[in-house]
Structure formats: structure tokens, C-alpha cells
XYZ file of C-alpha atoms in Angstrom:
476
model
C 30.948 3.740 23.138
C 31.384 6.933 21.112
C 33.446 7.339 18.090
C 34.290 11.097 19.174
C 35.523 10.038 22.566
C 39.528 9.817 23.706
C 38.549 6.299 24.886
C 37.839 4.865 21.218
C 40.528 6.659 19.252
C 43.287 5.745 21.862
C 42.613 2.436 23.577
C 39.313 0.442 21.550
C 40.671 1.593 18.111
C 43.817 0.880 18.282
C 44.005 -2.203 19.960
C 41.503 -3.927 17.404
C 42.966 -2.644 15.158
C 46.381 -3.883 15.851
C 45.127 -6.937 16.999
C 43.143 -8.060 13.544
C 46.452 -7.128 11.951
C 48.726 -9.139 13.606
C 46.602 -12.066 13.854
C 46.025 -11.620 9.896
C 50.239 -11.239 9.628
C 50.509 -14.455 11.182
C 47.802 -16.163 8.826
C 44.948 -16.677 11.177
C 42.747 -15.210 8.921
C 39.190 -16.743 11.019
C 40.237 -15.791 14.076
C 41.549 -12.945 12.745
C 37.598 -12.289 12.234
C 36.312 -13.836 15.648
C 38.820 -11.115 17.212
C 37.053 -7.830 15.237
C 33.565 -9.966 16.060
C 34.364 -10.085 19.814
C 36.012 -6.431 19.426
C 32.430 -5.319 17.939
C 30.746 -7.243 20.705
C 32.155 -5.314 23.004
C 31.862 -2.128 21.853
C 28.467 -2.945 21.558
C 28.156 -3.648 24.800
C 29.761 -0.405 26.006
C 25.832 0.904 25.798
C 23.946 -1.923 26.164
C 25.278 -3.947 29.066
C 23.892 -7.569 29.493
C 21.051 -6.924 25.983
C 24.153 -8.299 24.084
C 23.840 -11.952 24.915
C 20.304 -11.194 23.038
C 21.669 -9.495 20.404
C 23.925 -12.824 19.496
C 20.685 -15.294 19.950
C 19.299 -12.931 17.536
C 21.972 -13.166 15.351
C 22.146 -16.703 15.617
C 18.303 -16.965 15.518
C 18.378 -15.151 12.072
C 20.985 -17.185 10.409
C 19.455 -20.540 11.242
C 16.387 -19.410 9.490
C 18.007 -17.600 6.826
C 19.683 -21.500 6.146
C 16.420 -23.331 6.590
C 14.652 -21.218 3.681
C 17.862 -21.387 1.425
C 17.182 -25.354 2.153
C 13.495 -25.455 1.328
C 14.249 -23.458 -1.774
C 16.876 -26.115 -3.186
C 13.911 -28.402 -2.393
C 11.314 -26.547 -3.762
C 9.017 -26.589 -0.386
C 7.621 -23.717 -1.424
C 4.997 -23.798 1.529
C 8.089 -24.549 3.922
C 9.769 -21.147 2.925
C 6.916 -18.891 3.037
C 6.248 -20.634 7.106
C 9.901 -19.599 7.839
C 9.933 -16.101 6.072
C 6.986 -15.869 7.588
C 8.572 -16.835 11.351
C 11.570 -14.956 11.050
C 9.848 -11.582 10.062
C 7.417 -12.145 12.952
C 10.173 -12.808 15.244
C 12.105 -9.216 13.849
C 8.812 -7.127 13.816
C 7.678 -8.230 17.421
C 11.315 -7.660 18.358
C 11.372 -4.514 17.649
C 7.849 -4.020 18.077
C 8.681 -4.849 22.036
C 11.611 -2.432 22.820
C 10.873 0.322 21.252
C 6.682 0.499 21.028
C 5.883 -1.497 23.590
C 4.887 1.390 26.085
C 3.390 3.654 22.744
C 1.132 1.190 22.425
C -0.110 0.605 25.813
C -0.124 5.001 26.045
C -2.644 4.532 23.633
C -4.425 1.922 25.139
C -4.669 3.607 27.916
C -5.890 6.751 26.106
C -8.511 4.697 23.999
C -9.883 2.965 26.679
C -9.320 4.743 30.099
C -7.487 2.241 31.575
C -4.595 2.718 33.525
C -2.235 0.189 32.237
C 0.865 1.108 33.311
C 4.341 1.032 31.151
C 6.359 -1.228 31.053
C 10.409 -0.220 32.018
C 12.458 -1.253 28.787
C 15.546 0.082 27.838
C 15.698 0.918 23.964
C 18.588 -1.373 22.788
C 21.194 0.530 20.595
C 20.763 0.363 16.728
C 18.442 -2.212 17.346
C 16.006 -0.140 14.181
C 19.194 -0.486 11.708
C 20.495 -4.307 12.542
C 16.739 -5.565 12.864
C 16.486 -4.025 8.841
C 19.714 -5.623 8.240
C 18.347 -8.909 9.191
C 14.837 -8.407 7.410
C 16.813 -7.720 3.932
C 18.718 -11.549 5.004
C 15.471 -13.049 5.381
C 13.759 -11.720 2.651
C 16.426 -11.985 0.174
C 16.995 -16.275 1.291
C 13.688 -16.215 0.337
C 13.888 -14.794 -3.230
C 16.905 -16.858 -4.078
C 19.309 -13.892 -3.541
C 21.446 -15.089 -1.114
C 23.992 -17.926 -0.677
C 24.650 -19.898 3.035
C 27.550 -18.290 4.814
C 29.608 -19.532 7.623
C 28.918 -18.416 10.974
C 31.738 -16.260 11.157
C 30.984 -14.320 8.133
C 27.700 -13.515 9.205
C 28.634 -12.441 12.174
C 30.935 -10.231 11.249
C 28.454 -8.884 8.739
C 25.666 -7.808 11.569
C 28.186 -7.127 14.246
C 30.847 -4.550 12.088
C 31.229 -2.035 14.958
C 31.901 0.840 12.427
C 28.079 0.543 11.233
C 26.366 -1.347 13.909
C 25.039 1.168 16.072
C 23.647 3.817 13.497
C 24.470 2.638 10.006
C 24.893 2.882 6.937
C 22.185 0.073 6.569
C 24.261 -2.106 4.971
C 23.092 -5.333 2.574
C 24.778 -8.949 2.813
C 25.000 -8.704 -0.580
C 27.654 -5.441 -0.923
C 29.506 -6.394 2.445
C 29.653 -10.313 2.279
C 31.717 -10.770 -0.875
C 33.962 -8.386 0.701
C 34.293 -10.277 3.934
C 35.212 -13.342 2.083
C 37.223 -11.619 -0.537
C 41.072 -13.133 -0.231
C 42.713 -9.310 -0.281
C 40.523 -8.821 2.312
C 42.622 -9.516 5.310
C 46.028 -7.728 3.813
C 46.997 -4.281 4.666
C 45.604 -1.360 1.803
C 47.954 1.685 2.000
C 45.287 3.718 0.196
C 42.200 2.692 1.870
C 44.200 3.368 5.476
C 44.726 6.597 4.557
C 41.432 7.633 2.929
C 40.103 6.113 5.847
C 41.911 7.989 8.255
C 40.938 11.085 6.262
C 37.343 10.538 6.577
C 37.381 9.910 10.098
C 38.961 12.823 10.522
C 36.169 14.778 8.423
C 33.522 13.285 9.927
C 34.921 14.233 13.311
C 34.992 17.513 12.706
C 31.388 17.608 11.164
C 30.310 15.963 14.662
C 32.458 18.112 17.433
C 32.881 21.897 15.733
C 29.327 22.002 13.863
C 27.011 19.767 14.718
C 27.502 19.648 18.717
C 27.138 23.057 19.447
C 24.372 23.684 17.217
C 22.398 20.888 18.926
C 22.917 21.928 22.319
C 21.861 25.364 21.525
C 18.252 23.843 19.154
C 18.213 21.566 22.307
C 17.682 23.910 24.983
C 15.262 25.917 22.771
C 13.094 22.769 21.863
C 12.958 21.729 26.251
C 11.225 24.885 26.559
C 9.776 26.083 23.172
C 7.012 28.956 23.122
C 8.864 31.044 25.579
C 11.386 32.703 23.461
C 11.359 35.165 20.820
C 10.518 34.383 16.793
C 14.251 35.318 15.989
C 14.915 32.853 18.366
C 12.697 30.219 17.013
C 14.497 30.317 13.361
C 18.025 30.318 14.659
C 17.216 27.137 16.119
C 14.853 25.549 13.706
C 17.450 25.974 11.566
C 20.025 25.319 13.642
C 18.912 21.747 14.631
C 17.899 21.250 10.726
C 21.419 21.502 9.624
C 22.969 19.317 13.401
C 21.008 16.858 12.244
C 23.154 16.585 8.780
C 26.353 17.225 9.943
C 25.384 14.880 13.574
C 24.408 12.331 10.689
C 26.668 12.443 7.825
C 29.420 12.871 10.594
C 28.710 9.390 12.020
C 28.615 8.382 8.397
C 31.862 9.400 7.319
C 33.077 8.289 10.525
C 31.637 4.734 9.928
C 32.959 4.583 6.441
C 36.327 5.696 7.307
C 36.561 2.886 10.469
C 35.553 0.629 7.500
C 38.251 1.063 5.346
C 40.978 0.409 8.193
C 40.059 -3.299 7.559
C 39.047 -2.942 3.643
C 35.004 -2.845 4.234
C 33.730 -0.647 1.988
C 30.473 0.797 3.179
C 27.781 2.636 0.850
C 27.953 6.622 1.398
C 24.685 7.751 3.346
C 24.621 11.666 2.037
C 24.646 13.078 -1.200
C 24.307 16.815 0.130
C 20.533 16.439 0.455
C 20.048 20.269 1.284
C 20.827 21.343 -2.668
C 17.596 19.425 -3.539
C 14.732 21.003 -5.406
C 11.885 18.351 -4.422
C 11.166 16.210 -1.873
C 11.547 13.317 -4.483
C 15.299 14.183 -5.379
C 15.454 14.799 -1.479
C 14.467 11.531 -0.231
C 17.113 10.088 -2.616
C 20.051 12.667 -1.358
C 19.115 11.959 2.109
C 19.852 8.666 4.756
C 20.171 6.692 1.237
C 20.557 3.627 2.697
C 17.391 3.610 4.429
C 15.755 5.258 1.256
C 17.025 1.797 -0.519
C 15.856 -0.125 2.392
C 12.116 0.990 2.078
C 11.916 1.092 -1.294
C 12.906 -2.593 -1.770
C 11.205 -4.019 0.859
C 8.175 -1.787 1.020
C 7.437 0.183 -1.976
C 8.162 -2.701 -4.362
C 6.015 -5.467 -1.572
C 2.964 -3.123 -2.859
C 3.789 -1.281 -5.887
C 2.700 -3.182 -8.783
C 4.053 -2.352 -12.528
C 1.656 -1.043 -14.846
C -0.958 -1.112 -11.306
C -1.853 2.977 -12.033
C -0.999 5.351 -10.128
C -3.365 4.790 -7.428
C -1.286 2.212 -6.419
C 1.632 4.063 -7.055
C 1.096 7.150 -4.620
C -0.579 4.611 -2.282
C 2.740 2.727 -2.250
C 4.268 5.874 -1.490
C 2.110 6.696 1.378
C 2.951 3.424 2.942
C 6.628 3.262 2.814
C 6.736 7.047 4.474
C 4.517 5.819 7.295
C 6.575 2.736 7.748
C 9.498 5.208 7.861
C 7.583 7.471 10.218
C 7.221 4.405 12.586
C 10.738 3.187 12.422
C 12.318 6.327 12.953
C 10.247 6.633 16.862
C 7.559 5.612 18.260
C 4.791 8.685 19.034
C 1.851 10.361 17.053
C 4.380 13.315 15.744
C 6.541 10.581 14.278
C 3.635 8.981 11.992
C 2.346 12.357 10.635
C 5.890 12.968 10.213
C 5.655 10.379 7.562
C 2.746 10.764 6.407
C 3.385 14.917 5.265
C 6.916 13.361 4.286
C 5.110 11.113 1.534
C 2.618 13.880 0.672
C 5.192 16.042 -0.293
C 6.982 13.175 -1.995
C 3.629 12.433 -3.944
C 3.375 15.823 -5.173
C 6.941 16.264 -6.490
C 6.508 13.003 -8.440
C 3.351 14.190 -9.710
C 4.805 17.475 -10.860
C 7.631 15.493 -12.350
C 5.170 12.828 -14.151
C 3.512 15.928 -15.985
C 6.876 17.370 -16.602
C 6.135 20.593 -14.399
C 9.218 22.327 -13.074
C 9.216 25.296 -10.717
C 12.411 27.738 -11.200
C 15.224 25.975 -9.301
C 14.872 28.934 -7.055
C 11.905 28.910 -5.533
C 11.682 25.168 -5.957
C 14.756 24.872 -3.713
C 13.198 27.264 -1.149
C 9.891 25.259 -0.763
C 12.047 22.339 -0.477
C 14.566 23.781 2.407
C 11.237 25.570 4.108
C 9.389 22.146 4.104
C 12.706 20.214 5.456
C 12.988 22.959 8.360
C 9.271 22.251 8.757
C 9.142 18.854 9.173
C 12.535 18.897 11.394
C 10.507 20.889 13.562
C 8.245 18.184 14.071
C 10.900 15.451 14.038
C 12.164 16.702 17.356
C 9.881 18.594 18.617
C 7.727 16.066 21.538
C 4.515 16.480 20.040
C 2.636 17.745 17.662
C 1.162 20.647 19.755
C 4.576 21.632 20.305
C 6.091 21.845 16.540
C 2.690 24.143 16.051
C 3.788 26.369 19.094
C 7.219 26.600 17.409
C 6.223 27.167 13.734
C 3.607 29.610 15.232
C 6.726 31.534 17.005
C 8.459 31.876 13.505
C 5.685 33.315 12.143
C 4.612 36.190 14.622
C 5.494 39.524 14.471
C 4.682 40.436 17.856
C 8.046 40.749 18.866
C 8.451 43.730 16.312
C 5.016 45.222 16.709
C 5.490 49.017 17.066
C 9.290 49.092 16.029
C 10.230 51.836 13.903
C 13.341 50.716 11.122
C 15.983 51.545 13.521
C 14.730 49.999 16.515
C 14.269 47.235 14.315
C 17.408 47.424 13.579
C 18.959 47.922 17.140
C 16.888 44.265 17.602
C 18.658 42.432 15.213
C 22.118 43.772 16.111
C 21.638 42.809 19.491
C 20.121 39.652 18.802
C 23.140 38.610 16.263
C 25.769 40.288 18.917
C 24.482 37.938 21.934
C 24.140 35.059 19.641
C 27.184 35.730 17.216
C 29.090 32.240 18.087
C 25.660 30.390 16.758
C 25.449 32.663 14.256
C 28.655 32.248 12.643
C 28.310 28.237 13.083
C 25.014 28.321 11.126
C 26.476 30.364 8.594
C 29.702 28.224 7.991
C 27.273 25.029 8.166
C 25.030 26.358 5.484
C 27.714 27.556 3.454
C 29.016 23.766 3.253
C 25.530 22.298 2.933
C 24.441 24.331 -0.008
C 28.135 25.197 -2.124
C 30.907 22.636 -1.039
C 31.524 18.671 -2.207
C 30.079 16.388 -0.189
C 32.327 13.772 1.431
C 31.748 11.531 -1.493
C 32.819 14.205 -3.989
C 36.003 14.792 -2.398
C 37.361 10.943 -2.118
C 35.920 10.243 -5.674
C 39.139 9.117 -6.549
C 41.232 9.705 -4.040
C 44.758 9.616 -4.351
C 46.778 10.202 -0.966
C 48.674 13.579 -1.357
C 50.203 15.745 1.220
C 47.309 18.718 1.647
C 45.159 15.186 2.810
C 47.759 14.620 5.330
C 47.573 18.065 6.736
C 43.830 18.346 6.229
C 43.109 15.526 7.920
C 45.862 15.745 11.252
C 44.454 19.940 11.181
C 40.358 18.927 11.762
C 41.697 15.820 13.609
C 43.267 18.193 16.264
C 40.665 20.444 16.241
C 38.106 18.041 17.284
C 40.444 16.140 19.751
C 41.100 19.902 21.499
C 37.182 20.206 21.786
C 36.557 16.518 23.140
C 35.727 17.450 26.237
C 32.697 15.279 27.414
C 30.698 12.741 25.636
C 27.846 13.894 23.419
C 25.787 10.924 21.509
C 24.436 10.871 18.121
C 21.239 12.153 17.366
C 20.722 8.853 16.129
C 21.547 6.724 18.642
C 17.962 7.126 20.249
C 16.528 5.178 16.571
């Protein structure tokens, strides 16, 4: 199920909605709970049929183990905990490891060997990379003495919270749990209802006027890239580079604001990572929850304090391949993360010795490189982000062109392509100058010009609803 459908804002929203309030009205604060964890079950289900009775086991799985290691730690079995840490993470990783690399593995079998193994027919279970990190952080953090047992309802309201089960925010036990068992929890919040209803409606709009019809324009390009024209290759490197914000922080927004209709407060994703002037300050503008992810339970697992800075750029390295790795499962997605890091590597080391570009040009290499490695991020190979980046590059298109027929070129081209054109614009223009959604509810007090704000991009979006287009992320 899709947030920016007519069949969750008028029948699935509203009736949990309702429902958890009523039942909370009445007292029935637990089943209050089980109803928003059967209401997320559901919508869950909505895309991945019959996987769901897996996705509870899972669940279920998790939390038993999660309670054994909390055990063996009161006990002080230290060997017990580091058994069951050590089961539960194998039981995540091969998870995972089985829906959504099972067949990239045996590909390369295949390739390495000559074999003709052949692939296996699994369908990729949705947000099974965000919960499966969810549950990693659980495990890990019973382990260190971080976390506290939790009844079953708790947790499963924790892992199962519709508004950020599919794509995120990866969220931590430790921000969302004390809110789940907070006692103002379950009564009605004027403000947050309203805020939340105002960043629905933002992220809406980001979603259905900016970043939909800049993807299905990139999209068509990127099915058949090398045919068309270098003018043709920016406007939708580009064009794809900023749907990909606006597809993301959309969902974001939208997940935050579904949040606060039942007083969950979910961490902000986005801190407009396009004004960055490194890939350093990047990485911590952009998918921030992910970014915390990795660098708790990956850079810190190998970083070691005072280690050198061997270690430290090697750390680096590692957690941008893991993230390579997560975010799909080919070739283009590992050197991805491995030029991601690189470029990560050298801003720190520029910012160890205290070298700094003018913002400038430091902010173009940045934006260039981002375009450049969203080019390989959805491009379907590696062969094919060269044949792209080669496109931008060539001037054949204008060989022999005088100024005005150069001219008469890019007139036409802008003329046929004005509605892209314009979209781009007004997307960049928001990317690089405006607050960010977090800027704009720092704070928020409900006025009028919200009211209107919120009901004018709300209408908007509801007048362009007019089939179902899925997140960019919902393939992760």
C-alpha cells in the first residue's frame, strides 16, 4: 500500500486511525496497540501477500533472543551472550542475505565458474533492508547492556509502525520505545495532529508534483540510455538526482507526519543534503538514519581510538561497501560504495589538514560527484553509467554549429522539454535556497497560513493521484 494513493488517505488511514482512538477513549490502551499492530500488519501485507506470517516469526524470533542475551547478561554468561548475538545476527544476515542476494550470488557463480546454475524465483520482501537493521541495532544493543526487556506488544509495535516500516526512517528501540510506553502516549495531541497533517501534506506534494514526473521522464531515459542526445543526458541525470530527494524526503515527511497522528516522533531523514560542500558533510545531510546506522554498527565494530588513520580510512572504506551492498545487490552497487567512501576519505583528509576549497567550487565538485554517482546508482550496470556520463560529455551533437544554430538547439530543446524544465528548475531552487522540512516545523506553532498551506499542496497532489507510482525505495 502507497501513502500517495486515495485508498490509504480515505479508507486505511482513517479507519486506524479512528479505531486506535476510540479504543484509547474507552481505556483499552493494549489493545488499543494490538489494533495499530494488526492495522500495520496489514498494510504490510498490501505488498507482500502471505511473506507476512514470516515477517511476525521474525519478529518473534528476534525478541526471544534479544531476552535470552538480556538474561545471560544479568548472569554474567558472557560466553552464552556472544553464542546468541552471534545466532541472531546469523539468522538477520542470511535472511537478508537469501531474498535479496540469493540469485547475485549464484550470477556470479555462474560467471566464475561456467556453470549454469540457474536462479532461484524469490520475491524481494518490502523494507525487509530497513526492519532487518532495525532488528540488528536490538540485538546488538541487548548485548552491550543498552536495552531493557519489553513486552511483546511494545516490540511489536516498534518493528511493525506502518508509517516507517516499509522505507524508514531507520528507527532505534531506544528513541521510539520510551515513547510507546510513555503514559501521554495514547491521548489525543492537538499540536502534533496538526503538524502532522502538515507534513503529510508536504511530503505529498514533494512525491506527486516533483518527484513523479521527474522520475518517469530520468526513467525512460535510463531503459534506453546511449541513444539520445548529451542535452538529453543532463536533463535527466539531473533530473533523477534531485527525484531521488524529493521521492525520498517525501516518504520521509510523509512517515513522520503519519507518526505524529498517534504521538511517535520519528528522527528527520534530510537535512537538505544538496547545500553540502564535501562528501563528509554530505553523508551526514543525507538518509541520516542510515548514516547513524553504519556508523554505530560498522565504523565503530572496526574503528579503533587512537588506531591511526590507517584504520580510520579503512573503517571508512568498509562501512561504504557495506552500504553499497545493502542498498542492492549487483557489481554497480559495490563500486557505488566503494567511490562513495573514497570521496568521503578525501574530504576528511582535507578537513584533518584544515584544507578548505572556496565554498564555490567545493559545492560544485560535491553536486557534480552526487550527479555522478546517481548515475551509477540507477543506471543497470556499470557499462551503462559510462555510456551515460560519456553522453554528457560529447560534443558531437554540436559539432559544426555556428552560435546561432547553437542557439536554435537549445531553444528547441528547452521548448519540447519546457514542462521538465521548469520542474527541475523549481526542484533545484528548493534543494539549494529553501528550509528543509525540519527548518520549517522547528517550532511549530499551528497558525492559519499552515492550514491553508497544507489543505492547498494537499489538493494539489490529491488532483494529480491518478495511478499508483512506488517509492524509489521500495525496491531496498
Amino acid at each position: 500500500m502507497i501513502f500517495s494513493t486515495y485508498t490509504f488517505i480515505f479508507t486505511f488511514l482513517p479507519i486506524t486511525f479512528f479505531g486506535y482512538r476510540l479504543l484509547n477513549t474507552f481505556k483499552l490502551h493494549t489493545v488499543a496497540k494490538a489494533w495499530l499492530v494488526l492495522a500495520s500488519l496489514y498494510f504490510y501485507s498490501q505488498g507482500s501477500g502471505s511473506f507476512v506470517l514470516i515477517f511476525i516469526a521474525d519478529i518473534l524470533f528476534n525478541l526471544t533472543i534479544g531476552n535470552l542475551i538480556m538474561r545471560a547478561n544479568r548472569a554474567g554468561s558472557t560466553g552464552v551472550k556472544r553464542l546468541l548475538l552471534g545466532i541472531g545476527l546469523a539468522q538477520n544476515i542470511l535472511f537478508l542475505g537469501y531474498y535479496k542476494y540469493a540469485n547475485f550470488m549464484i550470477e556470479n557463480v555462474n560467471m566464475v565458474t561456467g556453470h549454469a546454475y540457474s536462479l532461484v524465483h524469490i520475491a524481494l520482501p518490502l523494507g525487509i533492508s530497513f526492519y532487518t537493521f532495525q532488528l540488528i541495532a536490538y540485538l546488538v544493543d541487548c548485548y552491550r547492556g543498552r536495552a531493557l526487556p519489553t513486552p511483546i506488544i511494545d516490540f511489536l509495535m516498534f518493528v511493525t509502525f506502518f508509517p516507517q516500516l516499509v522505507v524508514g526512517p531507520i528507527v532505534h528501540h531506544g528513541d521510539i520505545m520510551p515513547q510507546i510506553q510513555d503514559k501521554k502516549q495514547p491521548l489525543f495531541n492537538r499540536a502534533n495532529m496538526m503538524l502532522g497533517i502538515f507534513l503529510f501534506s508536504l511530503g505529498c506534494a514533494k512525491k506527486i508534483m516533483l518527484a513523479d514526473p521527474l522520475t518517469g521522464y530520468s526513467a525512460a531515459y535510463f531503459s534506453g540510455a546511449g541513444a539520445a542526445d548529451t542535452l538529453t543526458a543532463w536533463l535527466s541525470s539531473v533530473g533523477y538526482t534531485m527525484s531521488y530527494y524529493f521521492d525520498l524526503s517525501g516518504y520521509a515527511d510523509m512517515a513522520l507526519g503519519l507518526a505524529l497522528f498517534f504521538n511517535i516522533k520519528l528522527p528527520h531523514n534530510f537535512n537538505s543534503p544538496y547545500k553540502a560542500r564535501n562528501f563528509r558533510e554530505y553523508w551526514q545531510r543525507w538518509h541520516m538514519t542510515l548514516s547513524k546506522f553504519l556508523s554505530d554498527y560498522v565504523f565503530r565494530t572496526v574503528y579503533r581510538k587512537g588506531s591511526g588513520s590507517f584504520n580510520f580510512y579503512s573503517a571508512v572504506m568498509v562501512t561504504f561497501l557495506v552500504s553499497g551492498i545493502w542498498h542492492g545487490a549487483g557489481w554497480q552497487f559495490v563500486l557505488w560504495g566503494a567511490i562513495n567512501g573514497v570521496l568521503v576519505c578525501a574530504s576528511h583528509f582535507m578537513y584533518r589538514r584544515k584544507w578548505k576549497l572556496p565554498f564555490w567550487l567545493a559545492w560544485t565538485l560535491t553536486f557534480a560527484g552526487v550527479i555522478a554517482t546517481r548515475i551509477l546508482f540507477v543506471s543497470k550496470d556499470a557499462e551503462q553509467a559510462m555510456d551515460v556520463m560519456r553522453s554528457m560529455v560529447s560534443l558531437r551533437d554540436f559539432a559544426g554549429m555556428d552560435f546561432a544554430a547553437f542557439s536554435h538547439h537549445l531553444l528547441t530543446f528547452g521548448a519540447y522539454h519546457l514542462y521538465t524544465i521548469v520542474l527541475l528548475v523549481i526542484a533545484m531552487l528548493i534543494s539549494f535556497f529553501a528550509p528543509n522540512s525540519s527548518e520549517i516545523t522547528k517550532d511549530f506553532v499551528p497558525r492559519y497560513r499552515h492550514a491553508v498551506a497544507a489543505a492547498l499542496l494537499l489538493g494539489i497532489s490529491l488532483s494529480q493521484m491518478t495511478s499508483v507510482s512506488k517509492f524509489l525505495y521500495f525496491q531496498f
